[in-house]
Short mmCIF file of C-alpha atoms and ligand atoms in Angstrom, two decimals:
data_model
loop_
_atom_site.label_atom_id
_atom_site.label_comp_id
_atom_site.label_asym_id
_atom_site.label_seq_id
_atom_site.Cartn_x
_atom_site.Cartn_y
_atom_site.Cartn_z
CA UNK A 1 77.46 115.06 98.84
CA UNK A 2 76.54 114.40 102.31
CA UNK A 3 78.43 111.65 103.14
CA UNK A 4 81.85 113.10 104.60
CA UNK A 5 81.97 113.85 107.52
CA UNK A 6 78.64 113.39 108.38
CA UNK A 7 75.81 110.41 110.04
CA UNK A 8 74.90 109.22 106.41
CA UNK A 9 76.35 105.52 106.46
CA UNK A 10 77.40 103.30 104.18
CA UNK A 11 76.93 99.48 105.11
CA UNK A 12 78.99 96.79 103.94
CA UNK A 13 77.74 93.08 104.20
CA UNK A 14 80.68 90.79 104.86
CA UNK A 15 83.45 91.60 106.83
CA UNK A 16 86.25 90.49 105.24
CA UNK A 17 89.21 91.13 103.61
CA UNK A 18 87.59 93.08 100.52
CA UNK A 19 85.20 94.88 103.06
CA UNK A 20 88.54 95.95 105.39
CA UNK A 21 90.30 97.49 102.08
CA UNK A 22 87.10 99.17 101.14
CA UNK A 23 87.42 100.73 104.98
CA UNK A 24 90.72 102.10 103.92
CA UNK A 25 89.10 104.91 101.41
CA UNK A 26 86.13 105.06 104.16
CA UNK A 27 88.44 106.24 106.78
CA UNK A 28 90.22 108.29 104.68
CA UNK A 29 87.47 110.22 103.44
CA UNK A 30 85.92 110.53 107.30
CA UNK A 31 82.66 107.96 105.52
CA UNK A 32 80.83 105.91 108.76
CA UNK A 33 80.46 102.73 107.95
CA UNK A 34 78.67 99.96 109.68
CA UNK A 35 79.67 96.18 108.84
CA UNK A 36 78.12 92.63 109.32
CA UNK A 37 79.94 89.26 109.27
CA UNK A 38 78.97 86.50 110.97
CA UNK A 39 82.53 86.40 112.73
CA UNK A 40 82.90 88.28 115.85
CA UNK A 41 86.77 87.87 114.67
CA UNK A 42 86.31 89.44 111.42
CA UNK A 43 88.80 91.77 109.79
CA UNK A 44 86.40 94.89 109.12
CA UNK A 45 86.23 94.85 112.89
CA UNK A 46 89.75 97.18 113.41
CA UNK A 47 88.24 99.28 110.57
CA UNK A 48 84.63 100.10 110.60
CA UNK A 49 82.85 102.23 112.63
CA UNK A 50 79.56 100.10 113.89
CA UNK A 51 80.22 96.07 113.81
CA UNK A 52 78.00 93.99 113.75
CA UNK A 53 77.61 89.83 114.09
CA UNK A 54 75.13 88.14 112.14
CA UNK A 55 74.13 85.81 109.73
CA UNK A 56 74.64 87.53 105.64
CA UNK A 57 72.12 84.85 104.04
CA UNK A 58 69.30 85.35 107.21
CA UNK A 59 66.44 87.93 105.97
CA UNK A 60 65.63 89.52 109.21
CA UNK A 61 69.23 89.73 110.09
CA UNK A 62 70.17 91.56 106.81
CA UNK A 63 66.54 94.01 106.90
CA UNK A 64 67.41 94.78 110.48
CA UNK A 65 71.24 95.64 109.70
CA UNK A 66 70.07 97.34 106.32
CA UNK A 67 67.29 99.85 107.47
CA UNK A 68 70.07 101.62 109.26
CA UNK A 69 72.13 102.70 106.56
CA UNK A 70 72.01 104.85 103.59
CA UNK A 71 74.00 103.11 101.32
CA UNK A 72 74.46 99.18 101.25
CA UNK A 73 76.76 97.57 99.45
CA UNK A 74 78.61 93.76 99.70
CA UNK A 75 81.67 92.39 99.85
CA UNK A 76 80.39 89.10 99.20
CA UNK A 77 78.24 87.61 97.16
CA UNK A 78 76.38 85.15 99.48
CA UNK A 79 74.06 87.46 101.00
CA UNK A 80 70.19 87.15 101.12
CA UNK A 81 69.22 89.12 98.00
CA UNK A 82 65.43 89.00 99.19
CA UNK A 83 66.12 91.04 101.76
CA UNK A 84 68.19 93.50 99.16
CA UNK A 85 65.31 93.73 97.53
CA UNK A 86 62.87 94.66 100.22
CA UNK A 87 65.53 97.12 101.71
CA UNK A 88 65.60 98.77 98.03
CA UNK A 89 61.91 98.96 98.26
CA UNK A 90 61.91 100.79 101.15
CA UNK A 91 64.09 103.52 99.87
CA UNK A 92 67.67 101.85 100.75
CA UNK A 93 69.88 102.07 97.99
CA UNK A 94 71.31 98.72 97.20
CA UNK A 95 74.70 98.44 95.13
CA UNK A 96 75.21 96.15 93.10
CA UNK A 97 71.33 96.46 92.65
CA UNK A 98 69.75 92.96 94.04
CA UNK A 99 68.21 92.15 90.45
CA UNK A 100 71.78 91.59 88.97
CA UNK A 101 73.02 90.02 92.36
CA UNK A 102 70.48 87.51 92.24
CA UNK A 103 71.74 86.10 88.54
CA UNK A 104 75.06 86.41 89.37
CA UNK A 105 74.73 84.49 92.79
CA UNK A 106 72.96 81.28 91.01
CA UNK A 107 76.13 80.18 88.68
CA UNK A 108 73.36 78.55 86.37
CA UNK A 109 71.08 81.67 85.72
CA UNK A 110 74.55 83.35 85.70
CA UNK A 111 75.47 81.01 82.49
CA UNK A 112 71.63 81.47 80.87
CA UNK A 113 71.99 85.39 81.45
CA UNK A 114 75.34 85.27 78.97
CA UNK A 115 73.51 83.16 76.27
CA UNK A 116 70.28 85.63 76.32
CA UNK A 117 72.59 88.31 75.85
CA UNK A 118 74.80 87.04 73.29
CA UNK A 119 77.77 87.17 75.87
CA UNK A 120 80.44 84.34 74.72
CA UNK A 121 80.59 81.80 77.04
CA UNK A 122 81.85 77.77 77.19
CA UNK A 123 78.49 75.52 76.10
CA UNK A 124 76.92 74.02 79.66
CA UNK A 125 74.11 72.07 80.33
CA UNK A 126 71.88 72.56 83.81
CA UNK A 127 71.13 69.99 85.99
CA UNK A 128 68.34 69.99 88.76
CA UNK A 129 70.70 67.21 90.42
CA UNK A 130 73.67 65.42 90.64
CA UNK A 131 71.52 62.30 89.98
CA UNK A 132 70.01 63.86 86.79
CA UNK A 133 73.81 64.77 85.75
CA UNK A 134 74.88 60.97 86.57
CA UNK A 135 71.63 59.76 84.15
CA UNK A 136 73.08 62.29 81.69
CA UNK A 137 76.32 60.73 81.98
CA UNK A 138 75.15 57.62 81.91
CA UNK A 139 73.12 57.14 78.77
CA UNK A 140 76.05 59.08 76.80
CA UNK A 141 74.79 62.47 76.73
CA UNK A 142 77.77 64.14 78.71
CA UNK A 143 81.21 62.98 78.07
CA UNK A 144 84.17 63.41 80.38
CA UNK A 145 86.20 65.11 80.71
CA UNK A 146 83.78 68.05 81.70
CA UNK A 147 84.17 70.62 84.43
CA UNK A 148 81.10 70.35 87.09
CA UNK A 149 79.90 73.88 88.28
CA UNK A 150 77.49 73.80 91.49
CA UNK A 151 74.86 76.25 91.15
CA UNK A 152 75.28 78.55 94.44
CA UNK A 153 77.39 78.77 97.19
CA UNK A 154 80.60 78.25 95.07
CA UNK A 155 83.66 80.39 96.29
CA UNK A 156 87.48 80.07 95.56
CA UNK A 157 87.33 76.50 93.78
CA UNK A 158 85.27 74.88 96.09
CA UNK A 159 81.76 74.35 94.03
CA UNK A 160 84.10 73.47 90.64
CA UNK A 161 85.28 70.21 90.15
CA UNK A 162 87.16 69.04 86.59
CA UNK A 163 84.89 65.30 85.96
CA UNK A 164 86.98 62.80 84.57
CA UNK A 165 85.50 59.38 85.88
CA UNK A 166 82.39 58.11 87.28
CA UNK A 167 84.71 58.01 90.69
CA UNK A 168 84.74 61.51 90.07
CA UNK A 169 81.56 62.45 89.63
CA UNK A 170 80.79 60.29 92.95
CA UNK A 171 82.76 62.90 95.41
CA UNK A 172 80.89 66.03 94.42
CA UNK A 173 78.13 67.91 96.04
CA UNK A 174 74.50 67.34 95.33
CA UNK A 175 72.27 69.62 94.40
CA UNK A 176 71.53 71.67 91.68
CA UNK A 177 74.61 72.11 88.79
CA UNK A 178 76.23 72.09 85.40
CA UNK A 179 78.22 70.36 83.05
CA UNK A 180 80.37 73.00 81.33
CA UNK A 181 82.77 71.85 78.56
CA UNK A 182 86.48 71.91 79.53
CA UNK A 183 87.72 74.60 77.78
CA UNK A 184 91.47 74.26 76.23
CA UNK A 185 92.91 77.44 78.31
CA UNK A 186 95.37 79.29 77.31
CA UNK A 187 95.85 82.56 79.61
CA UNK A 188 93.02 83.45 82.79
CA UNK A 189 92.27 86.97 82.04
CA UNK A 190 90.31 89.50 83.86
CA UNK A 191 88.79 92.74 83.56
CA UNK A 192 87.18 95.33 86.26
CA UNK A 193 84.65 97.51 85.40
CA UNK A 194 83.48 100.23 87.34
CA UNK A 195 79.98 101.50 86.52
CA UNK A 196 78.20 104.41 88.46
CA UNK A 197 74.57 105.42 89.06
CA UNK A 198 74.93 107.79 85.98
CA UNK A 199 75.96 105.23 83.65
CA UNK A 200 79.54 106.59 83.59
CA UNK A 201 81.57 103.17 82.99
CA UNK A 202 85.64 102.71 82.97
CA UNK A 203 87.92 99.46 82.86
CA UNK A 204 90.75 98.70 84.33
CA UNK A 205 93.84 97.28 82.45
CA UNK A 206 93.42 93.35 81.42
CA UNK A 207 95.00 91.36 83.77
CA UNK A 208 96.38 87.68 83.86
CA UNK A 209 95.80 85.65 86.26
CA UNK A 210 98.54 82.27 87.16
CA UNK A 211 96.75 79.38 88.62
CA UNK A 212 98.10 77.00 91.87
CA UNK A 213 97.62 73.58 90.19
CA UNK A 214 96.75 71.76 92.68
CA UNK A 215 94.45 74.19 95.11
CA UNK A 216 92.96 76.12 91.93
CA UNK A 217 93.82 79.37 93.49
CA UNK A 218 95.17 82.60 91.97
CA UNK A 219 98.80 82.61 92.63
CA UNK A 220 99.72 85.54 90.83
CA UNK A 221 98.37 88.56 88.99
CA UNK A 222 99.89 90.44 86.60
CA UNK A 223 98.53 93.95 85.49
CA UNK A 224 98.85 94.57 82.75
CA UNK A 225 98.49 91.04 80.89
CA UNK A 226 101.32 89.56 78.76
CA UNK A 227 98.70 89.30 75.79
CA UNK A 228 98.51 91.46 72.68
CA UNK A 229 97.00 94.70 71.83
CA UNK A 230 94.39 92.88 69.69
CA UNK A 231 93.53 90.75 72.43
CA UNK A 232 93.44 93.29 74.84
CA UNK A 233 91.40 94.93 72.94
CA UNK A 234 89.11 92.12 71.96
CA UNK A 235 89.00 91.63 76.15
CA UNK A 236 87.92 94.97 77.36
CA UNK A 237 84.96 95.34 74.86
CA UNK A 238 83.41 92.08 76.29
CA UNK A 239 83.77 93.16 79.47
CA UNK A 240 82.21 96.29 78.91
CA UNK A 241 79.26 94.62 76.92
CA UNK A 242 78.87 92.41 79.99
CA UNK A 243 78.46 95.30 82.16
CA UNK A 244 76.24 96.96 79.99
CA UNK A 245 74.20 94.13 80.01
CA UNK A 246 74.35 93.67 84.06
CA UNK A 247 73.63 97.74 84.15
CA UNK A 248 75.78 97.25 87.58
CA UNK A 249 76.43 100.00 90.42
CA UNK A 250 79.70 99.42 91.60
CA UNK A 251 82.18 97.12 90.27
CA UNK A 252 81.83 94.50 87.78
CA UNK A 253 85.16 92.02 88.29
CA UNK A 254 84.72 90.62 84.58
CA UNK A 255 87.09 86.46 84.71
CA UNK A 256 87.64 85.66 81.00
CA UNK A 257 89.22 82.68 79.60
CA UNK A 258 91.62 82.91 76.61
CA UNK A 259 91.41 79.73 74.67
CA UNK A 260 94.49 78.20 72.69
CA UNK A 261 92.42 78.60 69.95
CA UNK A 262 92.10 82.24 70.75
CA UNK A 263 88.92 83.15 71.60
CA UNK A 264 87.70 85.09 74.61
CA UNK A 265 85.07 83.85 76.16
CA UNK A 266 83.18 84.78 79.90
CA UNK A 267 84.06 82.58 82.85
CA UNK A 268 81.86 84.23 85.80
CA UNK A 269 82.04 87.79 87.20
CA UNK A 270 81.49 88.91 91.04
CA UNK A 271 79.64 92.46 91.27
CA UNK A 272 82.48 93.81 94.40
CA UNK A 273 85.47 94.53 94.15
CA UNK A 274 88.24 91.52 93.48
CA UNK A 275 91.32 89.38 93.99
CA UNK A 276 92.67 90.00 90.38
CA UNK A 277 92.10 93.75 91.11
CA UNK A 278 94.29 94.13 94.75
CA UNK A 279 97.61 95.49 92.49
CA UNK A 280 95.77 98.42 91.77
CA UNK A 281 96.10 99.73 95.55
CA UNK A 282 99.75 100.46 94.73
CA UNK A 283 100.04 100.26 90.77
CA UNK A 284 96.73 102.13 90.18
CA UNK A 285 96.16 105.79 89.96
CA UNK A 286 92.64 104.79 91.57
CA UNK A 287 92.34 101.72 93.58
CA UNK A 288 89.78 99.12 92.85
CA UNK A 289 88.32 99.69 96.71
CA UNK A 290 88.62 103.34 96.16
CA UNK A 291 86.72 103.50 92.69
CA UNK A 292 84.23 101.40 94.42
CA UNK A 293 82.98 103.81 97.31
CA UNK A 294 83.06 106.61 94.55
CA UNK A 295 80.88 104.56 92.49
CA UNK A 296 78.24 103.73 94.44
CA UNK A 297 78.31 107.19 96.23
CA UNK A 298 77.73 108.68 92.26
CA UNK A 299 80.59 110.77 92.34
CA UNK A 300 83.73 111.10 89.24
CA UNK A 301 85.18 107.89 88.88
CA UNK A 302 89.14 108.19 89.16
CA UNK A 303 91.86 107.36 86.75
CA UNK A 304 91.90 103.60 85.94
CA UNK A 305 95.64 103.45 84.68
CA UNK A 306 98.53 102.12 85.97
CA UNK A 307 101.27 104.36 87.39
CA UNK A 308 103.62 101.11 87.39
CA UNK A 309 103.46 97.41 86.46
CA UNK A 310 101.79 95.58 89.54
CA UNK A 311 102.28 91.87 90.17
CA UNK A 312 100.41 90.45 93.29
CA UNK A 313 100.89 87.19 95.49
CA UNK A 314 98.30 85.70 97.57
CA UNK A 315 99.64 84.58 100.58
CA UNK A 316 97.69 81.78 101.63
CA UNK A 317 98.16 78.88 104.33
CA UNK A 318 100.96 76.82 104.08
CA UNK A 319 100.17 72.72 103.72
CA UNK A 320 100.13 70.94 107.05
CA UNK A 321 99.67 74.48 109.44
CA UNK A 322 96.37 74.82 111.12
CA UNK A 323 96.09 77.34 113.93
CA UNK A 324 97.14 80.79 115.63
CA UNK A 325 99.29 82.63 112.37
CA UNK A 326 102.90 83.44 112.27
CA UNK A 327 104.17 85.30 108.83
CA UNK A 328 107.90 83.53 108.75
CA UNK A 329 110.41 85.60 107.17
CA UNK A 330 108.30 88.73 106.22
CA UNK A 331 111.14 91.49 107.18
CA UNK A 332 112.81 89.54 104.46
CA UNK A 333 110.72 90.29 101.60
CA UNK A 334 110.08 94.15 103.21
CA UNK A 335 113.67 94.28 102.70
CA UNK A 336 112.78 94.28 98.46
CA UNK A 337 112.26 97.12 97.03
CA UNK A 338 108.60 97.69 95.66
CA UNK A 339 107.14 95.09 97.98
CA UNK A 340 104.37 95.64 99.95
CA UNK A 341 102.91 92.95 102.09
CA UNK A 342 98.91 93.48 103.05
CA UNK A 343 97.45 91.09 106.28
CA UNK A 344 94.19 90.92 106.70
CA UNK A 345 94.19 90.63 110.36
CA UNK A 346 92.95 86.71 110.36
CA UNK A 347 93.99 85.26 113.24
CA UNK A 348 93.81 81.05 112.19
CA UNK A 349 95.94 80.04 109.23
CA UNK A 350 94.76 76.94 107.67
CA UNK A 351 96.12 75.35 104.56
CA UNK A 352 95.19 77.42 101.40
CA UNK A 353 93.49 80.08 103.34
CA UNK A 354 93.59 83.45 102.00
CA UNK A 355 95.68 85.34 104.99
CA UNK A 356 97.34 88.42 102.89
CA UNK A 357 98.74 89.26 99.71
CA UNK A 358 102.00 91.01 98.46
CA UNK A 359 101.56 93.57 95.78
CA UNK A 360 105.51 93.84 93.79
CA UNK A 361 105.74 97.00 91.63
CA UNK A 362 108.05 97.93 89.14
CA UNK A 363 108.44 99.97 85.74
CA UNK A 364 109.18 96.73 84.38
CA UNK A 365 106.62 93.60 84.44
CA UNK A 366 109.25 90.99 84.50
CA UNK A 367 111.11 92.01 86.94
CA UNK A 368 107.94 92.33 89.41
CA UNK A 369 107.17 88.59 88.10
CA UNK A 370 110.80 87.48 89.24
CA UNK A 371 110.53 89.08 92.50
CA UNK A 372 106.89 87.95 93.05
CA UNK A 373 108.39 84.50 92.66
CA UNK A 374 111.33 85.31 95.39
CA UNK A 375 108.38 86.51 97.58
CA UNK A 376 106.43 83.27 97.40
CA UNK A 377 109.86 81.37 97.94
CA UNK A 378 111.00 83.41 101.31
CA UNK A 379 107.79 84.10 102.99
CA UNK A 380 105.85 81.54 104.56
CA UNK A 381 102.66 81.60 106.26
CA UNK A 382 102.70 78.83 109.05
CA UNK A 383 101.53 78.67 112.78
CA UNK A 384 104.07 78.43 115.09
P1 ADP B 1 84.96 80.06 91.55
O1 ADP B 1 83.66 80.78 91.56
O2 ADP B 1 85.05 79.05 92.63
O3 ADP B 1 86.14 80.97 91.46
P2 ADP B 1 85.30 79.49 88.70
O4 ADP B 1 84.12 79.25 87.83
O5 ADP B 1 85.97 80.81 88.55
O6 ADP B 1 84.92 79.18 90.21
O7 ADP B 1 86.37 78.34 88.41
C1 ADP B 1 87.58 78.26 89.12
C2 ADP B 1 88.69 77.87 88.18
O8 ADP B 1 88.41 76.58 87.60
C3 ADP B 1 88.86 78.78 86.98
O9 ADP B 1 89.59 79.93 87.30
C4 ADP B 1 89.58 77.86 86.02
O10 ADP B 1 90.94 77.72 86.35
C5 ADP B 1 88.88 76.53 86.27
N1 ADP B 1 87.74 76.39 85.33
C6 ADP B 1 86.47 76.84 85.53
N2 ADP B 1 85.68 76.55 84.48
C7 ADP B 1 86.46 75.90 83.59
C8 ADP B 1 86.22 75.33 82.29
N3 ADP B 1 85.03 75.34 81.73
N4 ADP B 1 87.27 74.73 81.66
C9 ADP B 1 88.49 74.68 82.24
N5 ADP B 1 88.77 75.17 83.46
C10 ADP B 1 87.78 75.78 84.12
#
């Protein structure tokens, strides 16, 4: 393996968050990296060893930044996946491998990918427009309530709206999209699944995942899942026949919805590593950014387990703060046992905004859900 300590490079497109934690193993193993973003104020900058500004979805920018590198991987899935392509062509190797990017980056291929391959998934119907979807609504052949999907450049929320009135239906996007049926949720469950060149494949415990109402943003996960061994069970071996199916590099972050009727059935997965998978940096034998880099570099994958139970917090933007980021009351919560705070080194707050998360561990799961809660309460992510 020629990678430590040595020129061989791995390249990371996006340089956020999830690209800075993946620079944590990098460092420690002596790995160069080079990363592009197109903020010059991006956190990978602190981290990486070659930076680099420039637009992720421009082909020339992403050839030019790819024929440097060894090894490119992403961090994010809006990236230019014809360019992936024509780098893998030319002897780069690409991880997650551009043909699975490309369905997973198009929500509605995503959706027709689970139905060829008998993956259970809520019923949707495509839509080459929002004016199609309003005919469709129009002579009776959607219903509301129904939850409208847009088909790319969805992150976080933003390209998922719950339909519940013509009014409604009026303030989304146009463009391409779905009507998915409003499934009667019962727990948000997810699954990582790290897959190597080898075929080698592990999971990492089920995890739950507690909603913000209002902002539809992960508020807390909770490794392991407060769901039964059946379920668990029932969990893990769709998520591993959904990375089969993908044949991913890397790692597969498997959402799954557990209805009240109990079924499990696919949300949407994300080929990088994930938001539901951050507890496993200190609950983890193997982190999820960790198990990543030895993925795609084909080398043993590392213990999946958890050493504790992990819950994490997003810290995100307080309402009504916009500008230059002040954590309020942070030596408070390092004052708690088993907390550990992670900033990702943005320098604007805005409301909602993912700025850091808090990862509370503790042999006991309920007690790292009480304190999470105390977290959220005393720390407060304003601009000063
Ligand atoms: P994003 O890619 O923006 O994260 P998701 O498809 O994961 O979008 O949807 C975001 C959230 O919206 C989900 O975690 C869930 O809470 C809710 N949601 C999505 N699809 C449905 C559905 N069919 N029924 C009910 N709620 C849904």
């Amino acid at each position: 393996m020629r990678f430590f300590s040595s020129k061989q490079t791995i390249g990371i497109l996006g340089g956020g968050q999830l690209g800075k934690m993946l620079l944590s193993t990098t460092r420690q193993w002596d790995i160069k990296t080079n990363v592009m973003d197109p903020s010059a104020e991006s956190p990978c900058k602190v981290a990486c060893n070659h930076f680099v500004q420039g637009d992720l979805m421009d082909y020339d920018a992403v050839m030019s930044f790819g024929k440097d590198v060894d090894i490119l991987t992403i961090e994010i899935e809006n990236v230019n996946s014809d360019a992936l392509k024509d780098l893998e062509k030319q002897g780069v190797k690409v991880y997650p491998q551009p043909c699975s990017l490309k369905i997973i980056q198009n929500k509605c291929r995503q959706k027709e990918f689970y139905i060829e391959n008998d993956i259970p998934t809520a019923s949707f119907e495509i839509f080459e427009s929002k004016e199609d979807l309003k005919d469709a609504v129009a002579r009776g052949f959607i219903s509301f309530p129904f939850v409208w999907k847009s088909e790319s450049m969805g992150y976080d929320g933003y390209g998922v709206k719950i339909i519940r009135s013509n009014q409604d239906l009026e303030n989304v996007n146009k463009g391409a999209c779905m009507a998915e049926d409003l499934v009667n949720i019962d727990k948000e469950l997810g699954i990582i699944i790290c897959r190597s060149p080898k075929g080698e494949t592990l999971s990492y415990p089920c995890v739950e995942m507690e909603f913000h109402p209002e902002a539809n943003q992960v508020e807390y996960v909770l490794s392991p899942a407060r769901i039964s061994k059946a379920e668990a069970k029932k969990a893990k071996d769709l998520a591993f026949k959904v990375s089969k199916a993908f044949k991913h590099v890397g790692l597969l972050a498997v959402e799954l919805f557990l209805t009240k009727e109990g079924e499990i059935w696919v949300n949407e997965v994300a080929p990088r590593p994930h938001n539901s998978g951050h507890y496993s940096i200190e609950a983890a034998y193997t982190s999820q950014f960790e198990q990543h880099i030895r993925a795609i570099l084909d080398l043993p994958l590392g213990n999946t387990g958890n050493k504790v139970a992990g819950v994490m917090v997003n810290l995100v933007g307080k309402e009504g703060f916009f500008g230059p980021v002040y954590y309020k009351n942070i030596e408070h919560i390092l004052a708690i046992e088993g907390v550990k705070p992670h900033i990702y080194g943005k320098k604007e707050t805005r409301p909602f905004r993912k700025m850091g998360h808090v990862t509370i561990v503790n042999k006991d799961l309920n007690v790292a859900r009480k304190i999470a809660e105390q977290v959220k309460e005393t720390i407060e992510v304003i601009s000063k």
